[in-house]
Coordinates of C-alpha atoms in Angstrom, one line a residue:
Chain A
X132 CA 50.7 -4.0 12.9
X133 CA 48.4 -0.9 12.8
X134 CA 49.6 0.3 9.7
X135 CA 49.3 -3.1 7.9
X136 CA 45.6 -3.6 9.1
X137 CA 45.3 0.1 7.5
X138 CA 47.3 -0.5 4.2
X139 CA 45.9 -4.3 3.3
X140 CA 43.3 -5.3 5.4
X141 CA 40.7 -2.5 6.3
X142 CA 40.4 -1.9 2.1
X143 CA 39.2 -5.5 1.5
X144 CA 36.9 -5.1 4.7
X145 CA 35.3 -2.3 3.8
X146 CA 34.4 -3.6 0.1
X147 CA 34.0 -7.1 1.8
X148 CA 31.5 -5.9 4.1
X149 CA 29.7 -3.3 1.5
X150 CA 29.1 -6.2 -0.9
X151 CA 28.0 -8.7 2.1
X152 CA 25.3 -5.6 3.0
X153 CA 24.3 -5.1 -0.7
X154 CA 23.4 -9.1 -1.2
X155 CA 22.1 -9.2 2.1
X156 CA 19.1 -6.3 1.3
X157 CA 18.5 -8.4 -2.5
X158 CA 18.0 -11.6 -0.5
X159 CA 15.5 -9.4 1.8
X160 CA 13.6 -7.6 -1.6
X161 CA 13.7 -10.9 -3.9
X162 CA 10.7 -12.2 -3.7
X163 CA 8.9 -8.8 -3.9
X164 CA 7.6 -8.7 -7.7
X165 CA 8.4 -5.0 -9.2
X166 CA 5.4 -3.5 -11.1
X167 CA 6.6 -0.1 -11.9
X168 CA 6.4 -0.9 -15.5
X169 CA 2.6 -1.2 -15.4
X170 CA 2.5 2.4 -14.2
X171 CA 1.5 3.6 -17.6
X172 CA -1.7 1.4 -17.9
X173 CA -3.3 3.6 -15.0
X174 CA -4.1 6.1 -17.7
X175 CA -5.8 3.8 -19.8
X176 CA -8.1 1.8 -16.9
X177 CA -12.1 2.4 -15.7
X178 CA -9.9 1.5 -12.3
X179 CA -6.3 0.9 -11.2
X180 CA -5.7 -0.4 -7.6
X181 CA -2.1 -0.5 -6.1
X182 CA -2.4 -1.9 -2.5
X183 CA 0.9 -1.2 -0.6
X184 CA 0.9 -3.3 3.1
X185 CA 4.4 -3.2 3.5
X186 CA 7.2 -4.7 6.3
X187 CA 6.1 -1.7 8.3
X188 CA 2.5 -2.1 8.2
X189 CA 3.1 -5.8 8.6
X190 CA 4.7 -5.6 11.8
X191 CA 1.6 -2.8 13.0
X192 CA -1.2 -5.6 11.9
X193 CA 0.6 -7.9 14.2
X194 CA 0.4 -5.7 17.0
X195 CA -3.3 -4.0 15.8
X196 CA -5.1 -7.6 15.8
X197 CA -6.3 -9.1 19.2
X198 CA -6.4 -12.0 21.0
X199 CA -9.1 -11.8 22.6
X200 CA -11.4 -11.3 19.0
X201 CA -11.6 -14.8 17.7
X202 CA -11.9 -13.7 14.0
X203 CA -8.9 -10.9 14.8
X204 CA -6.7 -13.7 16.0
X205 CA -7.2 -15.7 13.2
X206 CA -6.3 -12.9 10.9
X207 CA -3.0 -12.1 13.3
X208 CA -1.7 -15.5 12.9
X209 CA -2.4 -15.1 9.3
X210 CA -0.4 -12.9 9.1
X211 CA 2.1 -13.7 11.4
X212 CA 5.6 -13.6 9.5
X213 CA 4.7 -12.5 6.5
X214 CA 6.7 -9.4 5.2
X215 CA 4.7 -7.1 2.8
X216 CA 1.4 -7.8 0.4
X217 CA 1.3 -6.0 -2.4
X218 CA -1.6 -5.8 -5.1
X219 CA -2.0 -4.0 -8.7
X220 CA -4.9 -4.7 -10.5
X221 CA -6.3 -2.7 -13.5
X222 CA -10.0 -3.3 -14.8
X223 CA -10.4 -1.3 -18.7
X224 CA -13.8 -0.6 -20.3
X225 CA -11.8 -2.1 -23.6
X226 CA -10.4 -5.5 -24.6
X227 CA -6.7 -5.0 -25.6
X228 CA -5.3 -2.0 -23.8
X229 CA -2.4 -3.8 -22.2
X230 CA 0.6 -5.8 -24.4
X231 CA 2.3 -9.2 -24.0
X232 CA 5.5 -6.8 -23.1
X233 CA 3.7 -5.3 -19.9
X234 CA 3.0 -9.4 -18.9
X235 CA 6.8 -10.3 -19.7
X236 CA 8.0 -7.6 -17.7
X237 CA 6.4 -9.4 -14.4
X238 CA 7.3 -13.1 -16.1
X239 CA 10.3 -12.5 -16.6
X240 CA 11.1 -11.8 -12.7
X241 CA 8.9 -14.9 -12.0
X242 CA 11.2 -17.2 -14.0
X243 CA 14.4 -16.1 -11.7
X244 CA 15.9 -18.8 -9.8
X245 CA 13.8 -20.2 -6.7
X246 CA 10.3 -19.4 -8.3
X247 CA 8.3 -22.3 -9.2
X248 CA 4.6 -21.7 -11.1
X249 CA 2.3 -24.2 -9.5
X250 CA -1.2 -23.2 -11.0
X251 CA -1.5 -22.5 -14.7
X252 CA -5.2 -22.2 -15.3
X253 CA -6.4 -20.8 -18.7
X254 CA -10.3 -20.8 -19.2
X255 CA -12.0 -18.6 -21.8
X256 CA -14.6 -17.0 -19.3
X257 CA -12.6 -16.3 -16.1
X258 CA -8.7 -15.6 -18.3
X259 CA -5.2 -17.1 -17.2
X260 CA -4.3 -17.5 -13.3
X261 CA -1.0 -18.5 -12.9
X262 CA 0.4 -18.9 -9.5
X263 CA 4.1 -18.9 -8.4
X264 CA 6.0 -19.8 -5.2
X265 CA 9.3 -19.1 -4.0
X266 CA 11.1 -21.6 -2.3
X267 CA 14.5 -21.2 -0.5
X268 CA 15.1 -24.8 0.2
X269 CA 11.9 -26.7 1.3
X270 CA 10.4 -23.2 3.0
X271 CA 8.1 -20.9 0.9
X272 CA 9.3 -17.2 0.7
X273 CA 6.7 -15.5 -1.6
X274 CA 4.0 -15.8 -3.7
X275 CA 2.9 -14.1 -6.5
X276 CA -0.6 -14.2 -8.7
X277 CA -0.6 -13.4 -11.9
X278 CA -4.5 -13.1 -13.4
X279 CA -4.9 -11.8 -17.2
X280 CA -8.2 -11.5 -18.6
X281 CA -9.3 -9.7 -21.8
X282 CA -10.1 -6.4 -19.7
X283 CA -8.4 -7.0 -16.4
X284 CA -4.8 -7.3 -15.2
X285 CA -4.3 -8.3 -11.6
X286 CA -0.7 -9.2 -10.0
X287 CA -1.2 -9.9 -6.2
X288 CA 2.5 -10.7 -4.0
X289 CA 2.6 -11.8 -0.6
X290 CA 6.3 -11.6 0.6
X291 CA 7.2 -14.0 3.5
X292 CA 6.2 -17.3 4.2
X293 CA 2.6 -18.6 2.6
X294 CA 1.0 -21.0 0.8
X295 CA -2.2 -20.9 -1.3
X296 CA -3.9 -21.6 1.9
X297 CA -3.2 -18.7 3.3
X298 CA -3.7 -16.8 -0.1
X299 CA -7.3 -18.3 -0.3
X300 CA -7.9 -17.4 3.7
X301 CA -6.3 -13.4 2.4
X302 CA -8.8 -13.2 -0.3
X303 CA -11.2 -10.4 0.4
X304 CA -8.8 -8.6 3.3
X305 CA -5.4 -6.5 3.1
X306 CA -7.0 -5.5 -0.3
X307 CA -6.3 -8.8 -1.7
X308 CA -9.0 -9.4 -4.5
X309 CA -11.7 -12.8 -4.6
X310 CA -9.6 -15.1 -6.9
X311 CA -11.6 -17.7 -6.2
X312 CA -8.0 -19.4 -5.1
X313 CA -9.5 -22.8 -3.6
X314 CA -8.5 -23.2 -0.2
X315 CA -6.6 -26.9 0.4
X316 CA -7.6 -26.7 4.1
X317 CA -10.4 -29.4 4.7
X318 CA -13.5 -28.1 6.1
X319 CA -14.8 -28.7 9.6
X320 CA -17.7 -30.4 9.4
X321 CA -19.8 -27.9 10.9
X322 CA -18.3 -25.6 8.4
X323 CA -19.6 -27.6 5.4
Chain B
X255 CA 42.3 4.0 -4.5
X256 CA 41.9 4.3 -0.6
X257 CA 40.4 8.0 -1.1
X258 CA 38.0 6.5 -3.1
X259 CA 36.7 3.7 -1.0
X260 CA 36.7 5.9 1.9
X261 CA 34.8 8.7 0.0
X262 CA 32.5 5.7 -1.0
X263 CA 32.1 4.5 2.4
X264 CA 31.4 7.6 4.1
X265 CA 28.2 8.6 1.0
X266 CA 26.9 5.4 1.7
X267 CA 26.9 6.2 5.9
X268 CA 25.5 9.7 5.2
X269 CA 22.9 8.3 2.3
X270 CA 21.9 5.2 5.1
X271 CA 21.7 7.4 8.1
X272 CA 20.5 11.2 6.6
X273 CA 16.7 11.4 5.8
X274 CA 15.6 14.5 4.5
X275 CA 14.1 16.9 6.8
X276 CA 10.2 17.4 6.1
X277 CA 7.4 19.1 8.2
X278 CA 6.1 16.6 9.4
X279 CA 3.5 17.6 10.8
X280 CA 2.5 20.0 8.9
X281 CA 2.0 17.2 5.7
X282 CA -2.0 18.2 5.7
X283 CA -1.4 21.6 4.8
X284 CA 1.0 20.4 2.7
X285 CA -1.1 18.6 0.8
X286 CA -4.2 21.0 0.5
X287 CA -1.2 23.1 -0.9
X288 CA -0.1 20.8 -3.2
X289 CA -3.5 20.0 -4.8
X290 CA -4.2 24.2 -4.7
X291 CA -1.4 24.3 -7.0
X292 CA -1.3 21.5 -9.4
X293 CA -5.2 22.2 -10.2
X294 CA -5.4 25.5 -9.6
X295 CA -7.9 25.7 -7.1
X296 CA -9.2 27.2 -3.8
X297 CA -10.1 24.8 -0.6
X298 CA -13.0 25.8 1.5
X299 CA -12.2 26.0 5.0
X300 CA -14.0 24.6 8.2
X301 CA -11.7 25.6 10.5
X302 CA -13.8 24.6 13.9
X303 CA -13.9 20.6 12.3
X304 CA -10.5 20.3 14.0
X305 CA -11.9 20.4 17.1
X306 CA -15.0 18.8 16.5
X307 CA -14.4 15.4 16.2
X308 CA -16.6 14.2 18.9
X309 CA -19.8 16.0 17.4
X310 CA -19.0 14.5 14.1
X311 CA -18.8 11.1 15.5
X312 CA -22.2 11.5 17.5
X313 CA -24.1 13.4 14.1
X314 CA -22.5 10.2 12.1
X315 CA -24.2 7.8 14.5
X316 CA -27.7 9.7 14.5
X317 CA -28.0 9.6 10.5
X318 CA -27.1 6.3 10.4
X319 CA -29.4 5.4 13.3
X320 CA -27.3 5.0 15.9
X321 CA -25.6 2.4 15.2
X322 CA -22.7 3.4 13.5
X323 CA -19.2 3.1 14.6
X324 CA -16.8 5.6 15.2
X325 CA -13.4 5.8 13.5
X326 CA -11.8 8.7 14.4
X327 CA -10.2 9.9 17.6
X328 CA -12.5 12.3 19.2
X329 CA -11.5 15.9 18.1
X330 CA -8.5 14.6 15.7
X331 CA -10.1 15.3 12.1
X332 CA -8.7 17.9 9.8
X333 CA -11.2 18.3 6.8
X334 CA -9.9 20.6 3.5
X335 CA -13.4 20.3 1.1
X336 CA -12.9 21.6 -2.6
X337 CA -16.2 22.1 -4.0
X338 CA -17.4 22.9 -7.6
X339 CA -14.1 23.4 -9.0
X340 CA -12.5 21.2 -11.8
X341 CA -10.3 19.3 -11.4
X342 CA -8.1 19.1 -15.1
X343 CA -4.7 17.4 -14.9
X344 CA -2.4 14.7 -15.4
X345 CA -3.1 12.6 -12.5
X346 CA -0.2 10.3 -12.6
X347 CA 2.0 13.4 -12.8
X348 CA 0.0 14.4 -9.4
X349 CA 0.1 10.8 -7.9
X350 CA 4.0 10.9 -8.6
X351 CA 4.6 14.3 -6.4
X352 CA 2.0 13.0 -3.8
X353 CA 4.2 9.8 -3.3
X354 CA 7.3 11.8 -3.7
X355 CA 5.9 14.4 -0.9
X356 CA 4.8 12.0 1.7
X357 CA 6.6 8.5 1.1
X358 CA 9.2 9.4 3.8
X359 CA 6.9 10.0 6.7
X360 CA 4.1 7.9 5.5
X361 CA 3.2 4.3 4.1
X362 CA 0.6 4.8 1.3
X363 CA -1.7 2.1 1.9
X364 CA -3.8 2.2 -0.8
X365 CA -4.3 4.1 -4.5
X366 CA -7.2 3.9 -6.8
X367 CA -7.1 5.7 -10.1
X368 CA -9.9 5.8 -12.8
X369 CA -9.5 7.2 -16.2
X370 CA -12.6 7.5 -17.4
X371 CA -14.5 8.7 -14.2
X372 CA -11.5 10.8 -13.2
X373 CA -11.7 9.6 -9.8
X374 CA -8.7 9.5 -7.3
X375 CA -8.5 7.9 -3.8
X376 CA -5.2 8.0 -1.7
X377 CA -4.8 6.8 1.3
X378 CA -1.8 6.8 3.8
X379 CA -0.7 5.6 7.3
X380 CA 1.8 6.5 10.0
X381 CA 2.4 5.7 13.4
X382 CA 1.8 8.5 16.2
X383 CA 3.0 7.2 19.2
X384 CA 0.6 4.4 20.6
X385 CA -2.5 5.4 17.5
X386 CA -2.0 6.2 14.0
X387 CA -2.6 9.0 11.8
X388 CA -4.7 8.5 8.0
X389 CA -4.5 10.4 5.5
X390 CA -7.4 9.8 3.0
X391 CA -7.6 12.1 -0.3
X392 CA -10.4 11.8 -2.7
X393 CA -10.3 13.8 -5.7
X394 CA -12.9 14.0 -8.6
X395 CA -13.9 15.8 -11.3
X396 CA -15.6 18.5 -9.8
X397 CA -14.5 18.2 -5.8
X398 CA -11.7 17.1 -3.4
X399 CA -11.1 16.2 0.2
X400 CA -8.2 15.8 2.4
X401 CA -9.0 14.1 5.6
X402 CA -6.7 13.1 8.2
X403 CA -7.6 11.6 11.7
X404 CA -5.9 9.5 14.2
X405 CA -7.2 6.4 15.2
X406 CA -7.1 4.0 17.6
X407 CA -4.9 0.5 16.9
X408 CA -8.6 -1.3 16.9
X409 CA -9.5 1.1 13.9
X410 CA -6.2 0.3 12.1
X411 CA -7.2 -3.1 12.1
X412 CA -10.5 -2.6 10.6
X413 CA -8.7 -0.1 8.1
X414 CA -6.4 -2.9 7.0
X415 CA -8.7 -5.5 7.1
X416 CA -10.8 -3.4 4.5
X417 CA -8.7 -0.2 3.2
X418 CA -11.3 0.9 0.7
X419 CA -14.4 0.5 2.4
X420 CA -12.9 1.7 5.8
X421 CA -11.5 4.7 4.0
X422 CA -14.6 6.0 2.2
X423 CA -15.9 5.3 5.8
X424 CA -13.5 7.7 7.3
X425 CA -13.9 10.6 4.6
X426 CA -17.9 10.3 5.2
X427 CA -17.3 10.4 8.9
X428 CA -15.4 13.8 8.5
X429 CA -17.7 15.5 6.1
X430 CA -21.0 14.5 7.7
X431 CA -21.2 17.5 9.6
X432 CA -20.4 19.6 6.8
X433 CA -23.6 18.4 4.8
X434 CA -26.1 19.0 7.4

């Protein structure tokens, strides 16, 4: 018995288990957009930002924030679950000094399966803002902003569960720019 | 077919479970070193900052009448200024060794590059025990600094709430008392 479970069945286990490990970390990374291939455009811009607030960082916020602050809790609860925000953005003195191909490269992983563009806004003053979700079933596992204008690139993803509420309520903090995302939250009246 | 898988199983073990030994730290001076060599220049040093966290904090809070809050832990700063030295080189050849130096031991938190003003900010975190150590590096065209302080887990907050602000923030701390 010992020396079939070494001969046929510890083989298939072991490949069984490495695959089931492998899929496992991609289902953990897929909704994290990769922006490597914009590296090069950080020798061409008046100002590249890459904001890194990774799982690790994530998990200090939570514990950093405290209850007792009323603005820190909000921002605690904001960011309660979420697994990693991540920001590039490029401004350039010049119109023209990034390609279609550097804008495919990020479109291409936001047309994989489960991401679903929800705002596609093109206005000649403020650019394009496209906004994507990732949905595994009904629940949203990422987000990802995509804003091109003539002299500015920005890509902003916010891995873990979120909505454009909780983008709009992220603007201006974690080094997540003013995109001027709308939040669908109604106001209390004596907010208005 | 069995040596194979084995072989396979036990890289993947040692790759999972083996990180490569760094001074940890020591990553300051690694830095200053680092930055010595790729631009070919000299650091200035202030050896008796290290100690004098809490003098920095109180000078900080005079000039800025008093009212200024305090970031780093009391007697935690290590300062490395580079003055009046240029600072010629490929900076996303130096970003790529910085990264490669200190992504094991530390999360960089935030990068900003400029081109044309030949500016470069870096800033990364790490946990050390209950507070955190940041490390902030600001290079330009004719000066550097290194700074690293520990702060407290109310600071981190204010540091992620607002990296860039709170980092400039933390280098100005640090070389406050070197201007007066």
């Amino acid at each position: 018995m010992n020396s079939l479970f070494h001969t046929n069945i510890r083989q298939p286990l072991m490949v069984l288990l490495l695959i089931a490990s492998s899929t496992l970390i991609a289902n953990a990374q897929d909704s994290r957009i990769q922006t490597a291939s914009l590296d090069h455009l950080a020798a061409k811009a008046s100002e590249s930002v890459d904001v890194n607030v990774d799982e690790r960082l994530m998990k200090m916020a939570a514990k950093v924030f405290s209850d007792q602050d009323a603005d820190e809790r909000k921002i605690k609860k904001l960011v309660e679950g979420l697994k990693g925000i991540y920001v590039r953005s490029f401004e350039f003195d010049a119109s023209g000094q990034y390609t279609d191909a550097d804008l495919e490269s990020i479109r291409t992983q936001l047309r994989g399966p489960g991401w679903t563009r929800m705002v596609n806004v093109t206005s000649k003053k403020d650019g394009k803002l496209e906004v994507y979700l990732l949905f595994h079933g009904d629940m949203v596992n990422g987000l990802a902003v995509l804003h091109s204008d003539e002299k500015e690139l920005t890509i902003v993803n916010i891995v873990g569960p979120v909505d454009l509420d909780k983008l709009a309520q992220l603007e201006g903090q974690f080094g997540v720019p003013e995109l001027g995302i709308e939040s669908q939250k109604p106001k209390a009246k004596n907010e208005q | 077919m069995k040596t194979l898988l084995t072989t396979t199983f036990i890289a993947i073990v040692l790759v999972a479970f083996s990180a490569p030994v760094q001074a940890k730290d020591d990553d300051f001076n690694s830095v200053v070193k680092m930055i010595e060599q790729f631009y070919k220049v000299k650091h200035q040093g202030i050896p008796f900052l290290a100690t004098a966290g809490m003098k920095v904090a109180t000078t900080a809070a005079r000039i800025k009448g008093g009212q200024a809050k305090r970031i780093a832990e009391a007697g935690s700063i290590k300062l490395a200024v580079f003055e009046d030295q240029a600072f010629d080189g490929d900076f996303i050849k130096f970003r790529g060794s910085l990264n490669g130096a200190l992504n094991l031991t530390w999360t960089p938190l935030i990068q900003t590059l400029s081109a044309t003003d030949e500016e470069q900010t870096y800033i990364f975190l790490r946990s050390a025990g209950d507070k955190f150590n940041v490390l902030v590096i600001t290079i330009e065209p004719r000066e550097a600094t290194v700074v690293q302080v520990t702060v407290s887990p109310k600071n981190l907050a204010l540091l992620l709430k607002d990296p860039e602000g709170t980092g400039k923030a933390i280098t100005q701390e640090a070389t406050i008392l070197d201007q007066e």
